[in-house]
Every structure is written in structure tokens, then in C-alpha cells.
Amino acid sequence: EDEFLERLVEKTRHITVGNPGVENTMVGPIISRVQLDKVLDYINLGQEEGAQILIGGSTPNVAGLKGGYYVNPTVFSAVDPSMTIAQEEIFGPVLSVITFDEEDEDGLVAMANGVEYGLAAAIWTKDIRRATRMAKKIQAGTVWINMLGVVHPAVPYGGFKHSGIGVEYGVEAIETYTRLKTVWSNVGDLKIGWP
């Protein structure tokens, strides 16, 4: 666990925050001041509930970003699954690390499903059989195995539970913009439904 956290923090340290129009930018601004304040409130709440910030947790001090709606990528450790930062969608660059017993696959699935949301999940493992078993059990509209963020216009993308308001992409997306109606019409001498 310690080695993983060290490597995660080191990778996070090299994430470039800034103007999304600049090629090397990896994290752009939050969409609005209201959302920026929400993200910062979640970060404060995570600390109040006992999670530990390993990196980030603040707004960047970078030339040209002052006054913008930016948040440094933030990694929390010592996160309990019941904490608010583990239960709610933050919509900001905040990651909660939750440890588990690798032998307790069902407990891990229960932890993943123990939230009201289910937009997407990612499984990182060398054991593809375990990943496939877990992907079937996890209640999320998309499950990535050893990858993240891949979408394609032909493949539906939408959430389970309280995540999302329908499906994007694929034929299934078109169906969300339609309403099915059946009309039966007898224009002949067919005696149907009447004596």
C-alpha cells in the first residue's frame, strides 16, 4: 500500500493544471465558481471526517491561473467508504484511496456498490478473470479494466442508480429521444373485439 501511494503521489505531482487549449495541460478549470466552491468544500469535509490529504487540496499558485476556477489534483488516503468524499460525486480532481483485503472480492464489490451513484468504475489488476467477475457484479453503466475514460460513439455510455439522466452514444441514445406508440387500425370488414 505504501509503495502504491508513493507512486500515485509522484504521478499526481506531475499533472499539469492550466488552460485546456495548451497542449500539455492535463487538468483544466472547474466549470463555474459555484462548482469550484463545492469541490473545495468537499476537500475540507474530507479532512474534517478524518481523511488525509497526500497531495493537493488547494488552488494552484501558477502565473496566469490566478482567479481562475482551478483546483490542484488532490489525493486522499485513510478514506473510509462511509465518508462523504467516498459516497458523493465531487466533479473535481479529487481521488479517494480506499484500501481493502485483496482476498475479499465480494466485500470489495459490496463497497463499490455501496453508493447511490454508478456512472463508471475502473478495475486495475493482473487477474483478468477476477476483473471480469467483478465487472459483472459492479453496478455501473461503464466498467473499464486496466484503462480509463475510453468511449466510442457506437457504444452506449450512461449511469446506473442516481448517475446520469439516460444514455449517450449508440443506438440506445437515439431511443432516449423517442417515444414508442402503437396504433392499430381496422379499415376493413374484420370483426375484431366486437360480437
PDB file of C-alpha atoms in Angstrom:
ATOM      1  CA  GLU A   1       0.000   0.000   0.000  1.00  0.00           C
ATOM      2  CA  ASP A   2       2.762   2.472   0.907  1.00  0.00           C
ATOM      3  CA  GLU A   3       4.575   1.885  -2.369  1.00  0.00           C
ATOM      4  CA  PHE A   4       1.348   2.386  -4.314  1.00  0.00           C
ATOM      5  CA  LEU A   5       0.602   5.656  -2.512  1.00  0.00           C
ATOM      6  CA  GLU A   6       4.144   6.938  -3.084  1.00  0.00           C
ATOM      7  CA  ARG A   7       3.925   6.211  -6.797  1.00  0.00           C
ATOM      8  CA  LEU A   8       0.436   7.714  -7.016  1.00  0.00           C
ATOM      9  CA  VAL A   9       1.563  10.935  -5.327  1.00  0.00           C
ATOM     10  CA  GLU A  10       4.607  11.150  -7.597  1.00  0.00           C
ATOM     11  CA  LYS A  11       2.457  10.745 -10.725  1.00  0.00           C
ATOM     12  CA  THR A  12      -0.036  13.292  -9.403  1.00  0.00           C
ATOM     13  CA  ARG A  13       2.780  15.772  -8.736  1.00  0.00           C
ATOM     14  CA  HIS A  14       3.480  15.864 -12.491  1.00  0.00           C
ATOM     15  CA  ILE A  15      -0.091  16.586 -13.601  1.00  0.00           C
ATOM     16  CA  THR A  16      -0.190  19.933 -15.391  1.00  0.00           C
ATOM     17  CA  VAL A  17      -3.070  22.209 -14.383  1.00  0.00           C
ATOM     18  CA  GLY A  18      -3.953  25.047 -16.720  1.00  0.00           C
ATOM     19  CA  ASN A  19      -5.553  26.259 -19.898  1.00  0.00           C
ATOM     20  CA  PRO A  20      -7.072  23.276 -21.729  1.00  0.00           C
ATOM     21  CA  GLY A  21      -6.114  24.943 -25.007  1.00  0.00           C
ATOM     22  CA  VAL A  22      -2.438  24.385 -24.191  1.00  0.00           C
ATOM     23  CA  GLU A  23      -1.138  21.028 -25.367  1.00  0.00           C
ATOM     24  CA  ASN A  24       0.480  19.716 -22.162  1.00  0.00           C
ATOM     25  CA  THR A  25      -2.455  20.627 -19.881  1.00  0.00           C
ATOM     26  CA  MET A  26      -3.946  17.585 -18.173  1.00  0.00           C
ATOM     27  CA  VAL A  27      -6.471  19.261 -15.828  1.00  0.00           C
ATOM     28  CA  GLY A  28      -8.452  22.316 -16.872  1.00  0.00           C
ATOM     29  CA  PRO A  29     -10.696  24.611 -14.844  1.00  0.00           C
ATOM     30  CA  ILE A  30     -13.813  23.705 -12.898  1.00  0.00           C
ATOM     31  CA  ILE A  31     -16.937  24.734 -14.832  1.00  0.00           C
ATOM     32  CA  SER A  32     -18.141  27.527 -12.508  1.00  0.00           C
ATOM     33  CA  ARG A  33     -17.404  29.404  -9.276  1.00  0.00           C
ATOM     34  CA  VAL A  34     -20.268  27.566  -7.586  1.00  0.00           C
ATOM     35  CA  GLN A  35     -18.771  24.186  -8.532  1.00  0.00           C
ATOM     36  CA  LEU A  36     -15.272  25.315  -7.516  1.00  0.00           C
ATOM     37  CA  ASP A  37     -16.607  26.186  -4.065  1.00  0.00           C
ATOM     38  CA  LYS A  38     -18.329  22.774  -3.857  1.00  0.00           C
ATOM     39  CA  VAL A  39     -15.107  20.956  -4.714  1.00  0.00           C
ATOM     40  CA  LEU A  40     -13.165  22.938  -2.101  1.00  0.00           C
ATOM     41  CA  ASP A  41     -15.944  22.245   0.442  1.00  0.00           C
ATOM     42  CA  TYR A  42     -15.626  18.505  -0.261  1.00  0.00           C
ATOM     43  CA  ILE A  43     -11.879  18.718   0.278  1.00  0.00           C
ATOM     44  CA  ASN A  44     -12.402  20.451   3.631  1.00  0.00           C
ATOM     45  CA  LEU A  45     -15.104  17.969   4.612  1.00  0.00           C
ATOM     46  CA  GLY A  46     -12.837  15.041   3.764  1.00  0.00           C
ATOM     47  CA  GLN A  47     -10.247  16.379   6.207  1.00  0.00           C
ATOM     48  CA  GLU A  48     -12.897  17.042   8.878  1.00  0.00           C
ATOM     49  CA  GLU A  49     -14.131  13.445   8.554  1.00  0.00           C
ATOM     50  CA  GLY A  50     -10.600  12.101   9.069  1.00  0.00           C
ATOM     51  CA  ALA A  51      -9.193  11.512   5.590  1.00  0.00           C
ATOM     52  CA  GLN A  52      -5.610  12.614   4.987  1.00  0.00           C
ATOM     53  CA  ILE A  53      -4.505  14.722   2.040  1.00  0.00           C
ATOM     54  CA  LEU A  54      -1.373  13.268   0.459  1.00  0.00           C
ATOM     55  CA  ILE A  55      -1.118  15.949  -2.243  1.00  0.00           C
ATOM     56  CA  GLY A  56      -3.198  18.882  -3.469  1.00  0.00           C
ATOM     57  CA  GLY A  57      -6.174  20.203  -1.583  1.00  0.00           C
ATOM     58  CA  SER A  58      -5.740  23.792  -2.720  1.00  0.00           C
ATOM     59  CA  THR A  59      -5.952  26.105  -5.683  1.00  0.00           C
ATOM     60  CA  PRO A  60      -2.804  26.377  -7.806  1.00  0.00           C
ATOM     61  CA  ASN A  61      -0.366  29.244  -7.472  1.00  0.00           C
ATOM     62  CA  VAL A  62       0.597  29.417 -11.148  1.00  0.00           C
ATOM     63  CA  ALA A  63       1.098  32.501 -13.285  1.00  0.00           C
ATOM     64  CA  GLY A  64      -1.947  33.116 -15.425  1.00  0.00           C
ATOM     65  CA  LEU A  65      -4.261  30.974 -13.310  1.00  0.00           C
ATOM     66  CA  LYS A  66      -4.926  33.460 -10.502  1.00  0.00           C
ATOM     67  CA  GLY A  67      -8.646  33.999 -10.133  1.00  0.00           C
ATOM     68  CA  GLY A  68      -9.465  31.047 -12.370  1.00  0.00           C
ATOM     69  CA  TYR A  69     -11.565  28.107 -11.234  1.00  0.00           C
ATOM     70  CA  TYR A  70      -8.687  25.682 -10.781  1.00  0.00           C
ATOM     71  CA  VAL A  71      -8.039  23.028  -8.137  1.00  0.00           C
ATOM     72  CA  ASN A  72      -4.790  21.134  -7.716  1.00  0.00           C
ATOM     73  CA  PRO A  73      -5.282  17.387  -8.202  1.00  0.00           C
ATOM     74  CA  THR A  74      -5.965  16.049  -4.725  1.00  0.00           C
ATOM     75  CA  VAL A  75      -5.349  12.564  -3.345  1.00  0.00           C
ATOM     76  CA  PHE A  76      -6.854  11.441  -0.046  1.00  0.00           C
ATOM     77  CA  SER A  77      -5.726   8.387   1.921  1.00  0.00           C
ATOM     78  CA  ALA A  78      -7.220   6.847   5.074  1.00  0.00           C
ATOM     79  CA  VAL A  79     -10.650   7.124   3.471  1.00  0.00           C
ATOM     80  CA  ASP A  80     -13.467   5.090   4.971  1.00  0.00           C
ATOM     81  CA  PRO A  81     -16.196   4.039   2.488  1.00  0.00           C
ATOM     82  CA  SER A  82     -18.816   5.807   4.623  1.00  0.00           C
ATOM     83  CA  MET A  83     -17.120   9.222   4.322  1.00  0.00           C
ATOM     84  CA  THR A  84     -18.855  11.852   2.235  1.00  0.00           C
ATOM     85  CA  ILE A  85     -15.930  12.066  -0.229  1.00  0.00           C
ATOM     86  CA  ALA A  86     -16.364   8.339  -0.899  1.00  0.00           C
ATOM     87  CA  GLN A  87     -20.145   8.476  -1.148  1.00  0.00           C
ATOM     88  CA  GLU A  88     -20.829  11.516  -3.327  1.00  0.00           C
ATOM     89  CA  GLU A  89     -19.840  12.669  -6.811  1.00  0.00           C
ATOM     90  CA  ILE A  90     -17.379  15.545  -6.400  1.00  0.00           C
ATOM     91  CA  PHE A  91     -16.911  16.520 -10.075  1.00  0.00           C
ATOM     92  CA  GLY A  92     -13.422  17.823  -9.476  1.00  0.00           C
ATOM     93  CA  PRO A  93      -9.857  16.444  -9.486  1.00  0.00           C
ATOM     94  CA  VAL A  94     -10.185  14.602  -6.172  1.00  0.00           C
ATOM     95  CA  LEU A  95      -9.262  10.943  -5.642  1.00  0.00           C
ATOM     96  CA  SER A  96     -10.118   8.906  -2.554  1.00  0.00           C
ATOM     97  CA  VAL A  97      -7.908   5.890  -1.889  1.00  0.00           C
ATOM     98  CA  ILE A  98      -9.772   3.159  -0.030  1.00  0.00           C
ATOM     99  CA  THR A  99      -7.856   0.049   0.982  1.00  0.00           C
ATOM    100  CA  PHE A 100      -9.302  -3.448   1.025  1.00  0.00           C
ATOM    101  CA  ASP A 101      -8.349  -7.070   1.647  1.00  0.00           C
ATOM    102  CA  GLU A 102      -7.463  -8.422  -1.792  1.00  0.00           C
ATOM    103  CA  GLU A 103      -8.912 -11.822  -0.919  1.00  0.00           C
ATOM    104  CA  ASP A 104     -12.342 -10.409  -0.091  1.00  0.00           C
ATOM    105  CA  GLU A 105     -13.681  -9.938  -3.618  1.00  0.00           C
ATOM    106  CA  ASP A 106     -17.334  -9.874  -2.525  1.00  0.00           C
ATOM    107  CA  GLY A 107     -16.557  -7.274   0.141  1.00  0.00           C
ATOM    108  CA  LEU A 108     -14.867  -5.110  -2.469  1.00  0.00           C
ATOM    109  CA  VAL A 109     -17.869  -5.377  -4.801  1.00  0.00           C
ATOM    110  CA  ALA A 110     -20.198  -4.508  -1.908  1.00  0.00           C
ATOM    111  CA  MET A 111     -18.021  -1.469  -1.156  1.00  0.00           C
ATOM    112  CA  ALA A 112     -18.112  -0.373  -4.817  1.00  0.00           C
ATOM    113  CA  ASN A 113     -21.884  -0.802  -4.942  1.00  0.00           C
ATOM    114  CA  GLY A 114     -22.455   0.829  -1.551  1.00  0.00           C
ATOM    115  CA  VAL A 115     -23.069   4.266  -3.073  1.00  0.00           C
ATOM    116  CA  GLU A 116     -26.100   5.922  -4.685  1.00  0.00           C
ATOM    117  CA  TYR A 117     -24.217   6.501  -7.916  1.00  0.00           C
ATOM    118  CA  GLY A 118     -22.978   4.269 -10.702  1.00  0.00           C
ATOM    119  CA  LEU A 119     -21.734   6.194 -13.713  1.00  0.00           C
ATOM    120  CA  ALA A 120     -18.447   4.384 -14.244  1.00  0.00           C
ATOM    121  CA  ALA A 121     -15.922   2.175 -12.483  1.00  0.00           C
ATOM    122  CA  ALA A 122     -12.359   1.127 -13.192  1.00  0.00           C
ATOM    123  CA  ILE A 123     -10.686  -2.124 -12.176  1.00  0.00           C
ATOM    124  CA  TRP A 124      -6.898  -2.356 -12.166  1.00  0.00           C
ATOM    125  CA  THR A 125      -5.499  -5.860 -11.849  1.00  0.00           C
ATOM    126  CA  LYS A 126      -3.302  -8.514 -13.434  1.00  0.00           C
ATOM    127  CA  ASP A 127      -6.040 -11.107 -12.841  1.00  0.00           C
ATOM    128  CA  ILE A 128      -8.388 -10.756 -15.831  1.00  0.00           C
ATOM    129  CA  ARG A 129     -10.708 -13.492 -14.529  1.00  0.00           C
ATOM    130  CA  ARG A 130     -11.214 -11.615 -11.284  1.00  0.00           C
ATOM    131  CA  ALA A 131     -11.738  -8.368 -13.197  1.00  0.00           C
ATOM    132  CA  THR A 132     -14.387  -9.981 -15.399  1.00  0.00           C
ATOM    133  CA  ARG A 133     -16.220 -11.444 -12.386  1.00  0.00           C
ATOM    134  CA  MET A 134     -16.178  -8.090 -10.630  1.00  0.00           C
ATOM    135  CA  ALA A 135     -17.237  -6.144 -13.741  1.00  0.00           C
ATOM    136  CA  LYS A 136     -20.376  -8.286 -13.917  1.00  0.00           C
ATOM    137  CA  LYS A 137     -21.224  -7.537 -10.277  1.00  0.00           C
ATOM    138  CA  ILE A 138     -20.380  -3.812 -10.107  1.00  0.00           C
ATOM    139  CA  GLN A 139     -23.432  -1.599 -10.549  1.00  0.00           C
ATOM    140  CA  ALA A 140     -22.105   0.964 -13.020  1.00  0.00           C
ATOM    141  CA  GLY A 141     -23.042   1.874 -16.569  1.00  0.00           C
ATOM    142  CA  THR A 142     -19.442   1.526 -17.741  1.00  0.00           C
ATOM    143  CA  VAL A 143     -16.639  -0.594 -16.301  1.00  0.00           C
ATOM    144  CA  TRP A 144     -13.099  -0.163 -17.596  1.00  0.00           C
ATOM    145  CA  ILE A 145     -10.499  -2.866 -16.952  1.00  0.00           C
ATOM    146  CA  ASN A 146      -6.893  -1.661 -16.838  1.00  0.00           C
ATOM    147  CA  MET A 147      -7.866   1.542 -18.654  1.00  0.00           C
ATOM    148  CA  LEU A 148      -9.867   4.661 -18.011  1.00  0.00           C
ATOM    149  CA  GLY A 149     -12.047   7.102 -19.915  1.00  0.00           C
ATOM    150  CA  VAL A 150     -12.412   5.219 -23.206  1.00  0.00           C
ATOM    151  CA  VAL A 151     -15.694   5.948 -25.024  1.00  0.00           C
ATOM    152  CA  HIS A 152     -16.869   5.377 -28.586  1.00  0.00           C
ATOM    153  CA  PRO A 153     -19.909   6.807 -30.408  1.00  0.00           C
ATOM    154  CA  ALA A 154     -21.203   3.299 -31.212  1.00  0.00           C
ATOM    155  CA  VAL A 155     -21.083   2.107 -27.593  1.00  0.00           C
ATOM    156  CA  PRO A 156     -23.702   3.300 -25.060  1.00  0.00           C
ATOM    157  CA  TYR A 157     -22.479   5.413 -22.124  1.00  0.00           C
ATOM    158  CA  GLY A 158     -24.766   6.086 -19.195  1.00  0.00           C
ATOM    159  CA  GLY A 159     -25.048   5.556 -15.480  1.00  0.00           C
ATOM    160  CA  PHE A 160     -26.921   3.345 -13.072  1.00  0.00           C
ATOM    161  CA  LYS A 161     -28.809   4.439  -9.979  1.00  0.00           C
ATOM    162  CA  HIS A 162     -28.621   8.245  -9.485  1.00  0.00           C
ATOM    163  CA  SER A 163     -25.914   8.822 -12.095  1.00  0.00           C
ATOM    164  CA  GLY A 164     -26.949  10.481 -15.316  1.00  0.00           C
ATOM    165  CA  ILE A 165     -30.290  11.021 -16.968  1.00  0.00           C
ATOM    166  CA  GLY A 166     -30.084   8.495 -19.755  1.00  0.00           C
ATOM    167  CA  VAL A 167     -27.665   7.062 -22.251  1.00  0.00           C
ATOM    168  CA  GLU A 168     -25.351   8.811 -24.672  1.00  0.00           C
ATOM    169  CA  TYR A 169     -23.922   7.244 -27.817  1.00  0.00           C
ATOM    170  CA  GLY A 170     -25.034   4.140 -29.659  1.00  0.00           C
ATOM    171  CA  VAL A 171     -28.498   3.233 -30.906  1.00  0.00           C
ATOM    172  CA  GLU A 172     -29.638   3.249 -27.284  1.00  0.00           C
ATOM    173  CA  ALA A 173     -29.068   7.032 -27.147  1.00  0.00           C
ATOM    174  CA  ILE A 174     -31.410   7.592 -30.076  1.00  0.00           C
ATOM    175  CA  GLU A 175     -34.079   5.617 -28.232  1.00  0.00           C
ATOM    176  CA  THR A 176     -33.943   8.072 -25.307  1.00  0.00           C
ATOM    177  CA  TYR A 177     -35.136  10.811 -27.697  1.00  0.00           C
ATOM    178  CA  THR A 178     -38.102   8.807 -28.936  1.00  0.00           C
ATOM    179  CA  ARG A 179     -41.416   7.640 -27.529  1.00  0.00           C
ATOM    180  CA  LEU A 180     -42.859   4.374 -28.697  1.00  0.00           C
ATOM    181  CA  LYS A 181     -46.518   4.382 -29.692  1.00  0.00           C
ATOM    182  CA  THR A 182     -48.531   1.557 -31.231  1.00  0.00           C
ATOM    183  CA  VAL A 183     -51.631   2.323 -33.324  1.00  0.00           C
ATOM    184  CA  TRP A 184     -53.924  -0.453 -34.549  1.00  0.00           C
ATOM    185  CA  SER A 185     -56.435   0.370 -37.263  1.00  0.00           C
ATOM    186  CA  ASN A 186     -59.188  -1.752 -38.810  1.00  0.00           C
ATOM    187  CA  VAL A 187     -60.285  -0.249 -42.101  1.00  0.00           C
ATOM    188  CA  GLY A 188     -61.923  -3.383 -43.480  1.00  0.00           C
ATOM    189  CA  ASP A 189     -64.804  -5.643 -42.515  1.00  0.00           C
ATOM    190  CA  LEU A 190     -62.727  -7.543 -39.974  1.00  0.00           C
ATOM    191  CA  LYS A 191     -64.774  -8.304 -36.844  1.00  0.00           C
ATOM    192  CA  ILE A 192     -62.231  -7.947 -34.032  1.00  0.00           C
ATOM    193  CA  GLY A 193     -63.192  -7.362 -30.411  1.00  0.00           C
ATOM    194  CA  TRP A 194     -66.938  -6.953 -31.105  1.00  0.00           C
ATOM    195  CA  PRO A 195     -69.663  -9.591 -31.267  1.00  0.00           C
TER     196      PRO A 195
END
